[in-house]
Coordinates of C-alpha atoms and ligand atoms in Angstrom, one line a residue:
M6 CA 46.9 -53.4 76.1
T7 CA 47.2 -50.8 73.4
R8 CA 46.3 -47.3 74.4
P9 CA 43.9 -45.5 72.1
A10 CA 45.4 -42.7 69.9
R11 CA 44.4 -39.2 70.8
L12 CA 44.3 -36.1 68.6
K13 CA 45.8 -33.2 70.5
R14 CA 47.5 -29.9 69.7
G15 CA 50.8 -30.7 68.1
D16 CA 49.8 -34.0 66.6
G17 CA 51.3 -34.2 63.1
C18 CA 49.7 -35.5 60.0
G19 CA 52.6 -37.9 59.5
Y20 CA 51.9 -39.7 62.7
L21 CA 48.2 -40.2 61.9
R22 CA 48.9 -41.3 58.4
A23 CA 51.4 -43.8 59.6
V24 CA 48.8 -45.3 61.9
H25 CA 45.8 -45.2 59.6
S26 CA 46.2 -46.1 55.9
P27 CA 43.4 -44.9 53.6
A28 CA 40.6 -47.4 53.1
P29 CA 40.7 -49.1 49.7
G30 CA 38.2 -47.7 47.2
A31 CA 37.8 -44.5 49.2
A32 CA 34.3 -43.0 48.7
A33 CA 33.8 -39.8 46.9
A34 CA 31.9 -38.3 49.9
H35 CA 33.3 -35.2 51.5
C36 CA 33.6 -34.0 55.0
L37 CA 34.1 -30.4 55.9
V38 CA 36.2 -29.8 59.1
V39 CA 35.6 -26.5 60.7
D40 CA 38.0 -25.4 63.5
D41 CA 40.0 -22.3 64.1
D42 CA 42.9 -24.4 65.6
A43 CA 44.8 -25.3 62.4
Q44 CA 46.6 -28.2 64.0
V45 CA 43.5 -29.9 65.4
R46 CA 41.7 -29.2 62.1
H47 CA 44.5 -30.8 60.0
S48 CA 44.9 -33.7 62.3
L49 CA 41.2 -34.4 62.3
A50 CA 41.0 -34.1 58.5
R51 CA 43.8 -36.7 58.1
V52 CA 42.0 -39.1 60.4
I53 CA 38.9 -38.7 58.4
E54 CA 40.7 -39.1 55.1
A55 CA 42.4 -42.2 56.4
H56 CA 38.9 -43.4 57.1
G57 CA 37.9 -43.1 53.4
L58 CA 36.4 -39.6 53.1
S59 CA 37.9 -36.7 51.3
T60 CA 38.0 -33.5 53.4
L61 CA 37.7 -29.8 53.1
E62 CA 38.9 -27.5 55.9
A63 CA 37.6 -24.1 57.1
S64 CA 38.9 -22.0 60.0
S65 CA 35.6 -20.4 60.9
G66 CA 31.8 -20.7 60.4
T67 CA 32.0 -17.8 57.9
E68 CA 34.6 -19.6 55.8
A69 CA 32.7 -22.9 56.0
L70 CA 29.6 -21.3 54.7
A71 CA 31.6 -19.7 51.9
I72 CA 33.1 -23.1 50.9
L73 CA 29.6 -24.7 51.0
E74 CA 28.3 -21.9 48.9
R75 CA 31.1 -22.3 46.4
Q76 CA 31.3 -26.1 46.2
G77 CA 27.8 -27.2 47.3
E78 CA 26.5 -29.4 50.1
V79 CA 28.7 -32.0 51.7
P80 CA 27.4 -35.1 53.5
L81 CA 29.2 -34.5 56.7
V82 CA 30.5 -31.4 58.7
I83 CA 32.5 -31.6 61.9
S84 CA 32.5 -28.2 63.5
D85 CA 34.2 -26.7 66.6
I86 CA 31.8 -24.7 68.9
Y87 CA 34.0 -21.8 70.0
M88 CA 35.5 -20.0 67.0
P89 CA 36.1 -16.3 66.1
E90 CA 33.9 -14.5 63.6
M91 CA 31.0 -17.0 63.6
D92 CA 30.7 -19.5 66.5
G93 CA 29.7 -23.2 65.9
V94 CA 26.2 -22.7 67.1
T95 CA 25.5 -19.9 64.7
F96 CA 27.1 -21.8 61.9
L97 CA 25.1 -24.9 62.8
R98 CA 21.8 -23.0 62.6
E99 CA 22.7 -21.3 59.3
A100 CA 24.2 -24.4 57.7
L101 CA 21.1 -26.5 58.5
R102 CA 18.8 -23.7 57.3
R103 CA 20.6 -23.8 53.9
Y104 CA 21.4 -27.5 53.7
P105 CA 18.9 -29.4 55.9
D106 CA 20.2 -32.8 54.8
M107 CA 23.8 -32.3 56.0
A108 CA 25.0 -34.4 58.9
I109 CA 26.7 -32.0 61.4
V110 CA 28.8 -33.3 64.3
M111 CA 30.0 -30.8 66.9
L112 CA 33.4 -30.8 68.5
T113 CA 33.3 -29.8 72.1
G114 CA 35.4 -29.4 75.2
V115 CA 34.4 -31.0 78.5
A116 CA 33.2 -27.6 79.7
E117 CA 31.0 -27.2 76.6
V118 CA 28.9 -30.3 76.9
T119 CA 25.8 -28.4 77.8
T120 CA 26.2 -26.3 74.7
A121 CA 26.8 -29.4 72.6
V122 CA 23.6 -31.0 73.9
G123 CA 21.8 -27.7 72.9
C124 CA 23.3 -28.2 69.4
L125 CA 21.6 -31.7 69.3
K126 CA 18.3 -29.9 69.9
L127 CA 19.1 -27.6 67.0
G128 CA 19.7 -30.5 64.6
A129 CA 23.3 -31.6 65.1
L130 CA 23.5 -35.4 64.8
D131 CA 26.1 -35.9 67.4
Y132 CA 29.1 -34.4 69.2
I133 CA 32.7 -35.5 69.9
S134 CA 34.4 -34.5 73.1
K135 CA 37.9 -33.1 73.2
P136 CA 40.5 -34.4 73.5
V137 CA 39.5 -36.5 70.6
L138 CA 40.2 -40.2 70.3
V139 CA 41.0 -41.4 66.8
E140 CA 38.7 -44.4 67.2
E141 CA 35.9 -42.2 68.5
V142 CA 36.2 -40.0 65.4
R143 CA 35.9 -43.0 63.2
A144 CA 32.9 -44.3 65.1
R145 CA 31.1 -41.0 65.3
V146 CA 31.7 -40.3 61.6
D147 CA 30.3 -43.6 60.6
K148 CA 27.3 -43.2 62.9
A149 CA 26.6 -39.7 61.7
L150 CA 26.7 -40.8 58.0
E151 CA 24.5 -43.8 58.8
K152 CA 22.0 -41.6 60.6
R153 CA 22.0 -39.2 57.6
D154 CA 21.5 -42.1 55.2
L155 CA 18.6 -43.4 57.3
V156 CA 17.0 -39.9 57.3
L157 CA 17.4 -39.6 53.5
Q158 CA 16.2 -43.2 52.9
N159 CA 13.2 -42.7 55.2
R160 CA 12.3 -39.5 53.3
F161 CA 12.7 -41.2 50.0
Y162 CA 10.6 -44.2 51.1
Q163 CA 8.0 -41.9 52.5
Q164 CA 7.7 -39.8 49.4
H165 CA 7.8 -42.9 47.2
L166 CA 5.3 -44.6 49.4
E167 CA 2.9 -41.6 49.3
S168 CA 3.1 -41.5 45.5
R169 CA 2.7 -45.3 45.3
V170 CA -0.4 -45.2 47.6
R171 CA -1.9 -42.4 45.5
E172 CA -1.2 -44.4 42.3
L173 CA -2.7 -47.6 43.9
D174 CA -5.7 -45.6 45.0
R175 CA -6.2 -44.2 41.5
R176 CA -5.9 -47.6 40.0
N177 CA -8.3 -49.1 42.5
K178 CA -10.9 -46.4 41.8
Q179 CA -10.4 -47.0 38.0
A180 CA -10.8 -50.7 38.5
L181 CA -13.9 -50.1 40.5
V182 CA -15.4 -47.9 37.8
N183 CA -14.5 -50.5 35.1
G184 CA -16.1 -53.2 37.2
V185 CA -19.2 -51.1 37.8
Q186 CA -19.6 -50.4 34.1
M187 CA -19.1 -54.1 33.4
L188 CA -21.9 -55.0 35.9
V189 CA -24.2 -52.4 34.5
H190 CA -23.6 -53.5 31.0
A191 CA -24.2 -57.1 32.0
L192 CA -27.5 -56.2 33.6
E193 CA -28.7 -54.0 30.7
A194 CA -27.8 -56.9 28.2
K195 CA -30.1 -59.0 30.3
D196 CA -33.0 -56.5 30.6
A197 CA -33.3 -54.5 27.4
Y198 CA -36.0 -52.3 28.9
T199 CA -33.6 -51.0 31.5
S200 CA -31.0 -49.9 28.9
G201 CA -29.7 -46.5 30.0
H202 CA -31.9 -46.6 33.1
S203 CA -29.0 -46.8 35.5
T204 CA -27.1 -43.9 34.0
R205 CA -30.2 -41.7 33.9
V206 CA -31.0 -42.6 37.5
A207 CA -27.5 -41.7 38.5
R208 CA -27.7 -38.3 36.7
Y209 CA -31.1 -37.5 38.1
A210 CA -30.0 -38.5 41.6
V211 CA -26.9 -36.3 41.5
K212 CA -28.7 -33.2 40.4
T213 CA -31.5 -33.8 42.9
A214 CA -28.9 -34.3 45.7
V215 CA -27.2 -31.1 44.8
Q216 CA -30.5 -29.3 45.3
L217 CA -30.6 -30.9 48.8
G218 CA -27.2 -29.5 49.6
V219 CA -25.2 -32.7 49.2
T220 CA -21.5 -32.2 48.3
G221 CA -18.2 -34.0 48.0
D222 CA -17.8 -37.7 48.4
R223 CA -21.5 -38.2 49.2
L224 CA -22.4 -37.0 45.7
E225 CA -20.0 -39.5 44.2
H226 CA -21.6 -42.3 46.3
I227 CA -25.0 -41.2 45.2
R228 CA -23.9 -41.3 41.5
L229 CA -22.4 -44.8 42.0
G230 CA -25.5 -45.9 43.9
G231 CA -27.7 -44.7 41.1
E232 CA -25.6 -46.7 38.6
L233 CA -25.8 -49.8 40.7
H234 CA -29.1 -49.7 42.5
D235 CA -30.7 -52.5 40.4
I236 CA -27.5 -54.6 40.1
G237 CA -29.2 -57.4 42.1
K238 CA -31.4 -58.0 39.0
I239 CA -28.5 -59.9 37.6
G240 CA -29.9 -62.7 39.8
T241 CA -33.5 -62.3 38.6
R242 CA -34.8 -64.8 36.1
E243 CA -35.0 -63.2 32.6
D244 CA -38.5 -64.6 31.9
I245 CA -39.8 -62.7 34.9
L246 CA -37.7 -59.6 34.2
N247 CA -39.1 -59.4 30.6
K248 CA -42.6 -60.8 31.3
P249 CA -45.1 -58.6 29.5
G250 CA -48.1 -59.2 31.7
P251 CA -48.8 -58.9 35.4
L252 CA -46.6 -60.9 37.8
T253 CA -47.8 -63.6 40.1
T254 CA -47.2 -63.2 43.9
D255 CA -44.3 -65.6 43.7
E256 CA -42.8 -63.8 40.7
F257 CA -43.1 -60.5 42.5
Q258 CA -41.4 -61.9 45.6
H259 CA -38.6 -63.2 43.3
I260 CA -38.1 -59.7 41.8
K261 CA -38.2 -58.1 45.2
G262 CA -35.1 -60.1 46.1
H263 CA -32.9 -57.9 43.9
A264 CA -32.5 -55.2 46.5
A265 CA -30.9 -57.4 49.2
L266 CA -29.1 -59.4 46.6
G267 CA -27.6 -56.2 45.1
E268 CA -26.2 -55.2 48.5
R269 CA -24.7 -58.7 48.9
I270 CA -23.0 -58.6 45.5
L271 CA -21.5 -55.2 46.1
A272 CA -20.6 -55.5 49.8
P273 CA -17.1 -57.1 49.2
F274 CA -16.1 -54.3 46.8
L275 CA -17.7 -51.3 48.4
A276 CA -17.0 -51.7 52.1
E277 CA -15.8 -48.1 52.2
S278 CA -18.8 -46.8 50.3
Q279 CA -21.7 -47.7 52.7
A280 CA -24.0 -45.1 51.1
V281 CA -23.9 -47.1 47.8
L282 CA -24.8 -50.3 49.7
R283 CA -27.7 -48.4 51.5
I284 CA -29.0 -47.2 48.1
T285 CA -28.8 -50.7 46.6
R286 CA -30.6 -52.3 49.5
S287 CA -33.2 -49.6 50.3
H288 CA -34.2 -47.9 47.1
H289 CA -37.6 -49.7 47.2
E290 CA -38.5 -48.7 50.7
R291 CA -41.5 -46.4 51.1
L292 CA -42.0 -43.5 53.5
D293 CA -45.1 -45.2 55.0
G294 CA -43.2 -48.4 55.7
A295 CA -44.9 -50.4 53.0
G296 CA -41.8 -50.9 50.9
F297 CA -39.2 -53.7 50.8
P298 CA -36.9 -55.4 51.7
D299 CA -37.0 -54.1 55.3
G300 CA -40.2 -52.2 55.6
L301 CA -38.4 -49.1 56.8
A302 CA -40.4 -45.9 57.3
G303 CA -39.7 -42.2 57.3
D304 CA -36.2 -41.1 58.4
A305 CA -35.2 -44.7 59.0
I306 CA -34.8 -45.0 55.2
P307 CA -31.3 -43.8 54.3
S308 CA -31.5 -40.3 52.8
E309 CA -29.5 -41.4 49.7
A310 CA -32.0 -44.2 49.1
R311 CA -34.9 -41.8 49.4
I312 CA -33.4 -39.7 46.6
V313 CA -32.8 -42.7 44.3
A314 CA -36.4 -44.0 45.0
V315 CA -37.9 -40.8 43.5
V316 CA -35.7 -40.6 40.4
D317 CA -35.9 -44.4 39.9
A318 CA -39.7 -44.2 39.9
F319 CA -39.7 -41.2 37.5
D320 CA -37.4 -42.9 35.0
A321 CA -39.3 -46.2 35.2
M322 CA -42.6 -44.3 34.5
T323 CA -41.1 -42.2 31.6
T324 CA -39.5 -45.2 29.7
N325 CA -41.1 -48.2 28.1
R326 CA -41.2 -51.4 30.1
A327 CA -42.0 -55.0 29.2
Y328 CA -45.3 -54.7 31.0
R329 CA -46.5 -51.2 29.9
P330 CA -45.7 -48.3 27.6
S331 CA -44.0 -45.1 28.9
R332 CA -46.0 -42.2 30.5
T333 CA -45.4 -38.5 29.7
P334 CA -43.0 -36.7 32.1
E335 CA -45.9 -34.4 33.1
D336 CA -47.9 -37.6 34.1
A337 CA -45.0 -38.9 36.0
V338 CA -44.5 -35.7 37.9
Q339 CA -48.2 -35.8 38.9
E340 CA -47.7 -39.3 40.2
L341 CA -44.7 -38.3 42.2
R342 CA -46.6 -35.4 43.8
R343 CA -49.6 -37.7 44.5
C344 CA -47.4 -40.2 46.2
A345 CA -45.2 -37.6 48.1
G346 CA -45.6 -38.3 51.8
T347 CA -46.7 -41.9 51.5
H348 CA -44.3 -43.5 49.0
F349 CA -41.8 -40.7 48.4
D350 CA -40.0 -38.1 50.6
P351 CA -41.8 -34.8 49.7
A352 CA -38.5 -32.8 50.1
V353 CA -36.8 -35.1 47.5
V354 CA -39.7 -34.8 45.1
E355 CA -39.5 -31.0 45.3
A356 CA -35.7 -31.0 45.0
F357 CA -36.1 -33.2 41.8
L358 CA -38.6 -30.7 40.3
R359 CA -36.2 -27.8 41.1
A360 CA -33.4 -29.7 39.5
F361 CA -35.4 -30.4 36.4
S362 CA -37.8 -27.4 36.1
D363 CA -38.5 -28.2 32.4
V364 CA -39.7 -31.9 32.7
S365 CA -40.8 -31.9 29.1
A366 CA -37.1 -32.3 28.2
L367 CA -37.0 -35.6 30.1
P368 CA -36.0 -38.3 29.9
I369 CA -32.5 -37.2 29.2
S370 CA -30.8 -39.0 26.3
I371 CA -27.8 -41.1 27.1
Ligands
FE2_426 FE1 -34.9 -51.7 41.8

């Protein structure tokens, strides 16, 4: 059985070179060997060179830092622990502070194992016990470089993944906005009288919500809910949508279906925006429970839907419809006030009037 080669004081470079020829196509990577014992340092450097890495040598932590300063970071450092001027632990701390991506392996005597373990806690990737086995050096060098590669790869993937996720999120949101606009245009092409209605409702709703203290994502959901609240009318028959006269009971029942249908259309796309779905389903609920589709009353009606109910009614009253001409904004305000507490949430009506103190300027032009 062949005995493993050991590096020890007095080992010459020639011996090691004779045993280990350089790996073909040696990599351009560097290894810095730091040891105050010149013979151990040289011998170790030769083993590492034979393993395919070019080496630099330093006799102390101070010299090692100067070399790194001069020549830049190296992938791997093997450092003794006990050295004059600057010991290995101090060097380890300082080197990792300056070059956190370097792989540092400590060289340690049997009596220094506790210190070496402490070095692992400080960020050293491994330690090699003296006296050093040549095969162990090779294995530890490979392992340390592999660990460093993994750390760098993980960081790269993490950074890359984060930016990829951000990009996908941005694209998803843009796709959603595009889809929303397409749906709104499809609806408005079908019902000429509601042209601009969705956008006005969205703008009225956001300004009213601000008056009620709504902020952040909820505001965006209210804006989107305003745009989409009537999307279920895509499923409403055009002859009923554009009927000039009064509706029969059956026709009215058919129109009422748009609230629940809108929620069903949007649910697959807006699972994370429940407020939008609540607005779509519940914007025709009334405070007294006489609304549709669920007959909710009071606080059971989602607050976002109570906001859209008020501004939807205001915009419907102040624009021409197939079945009646528009009313003046002052008339519409009077109607909102008259119905506050029965049909509409009074706090929302007041917030709307604070948001648009000069109603004569309404409806806003799109
Ligand atoms: Fe509606």
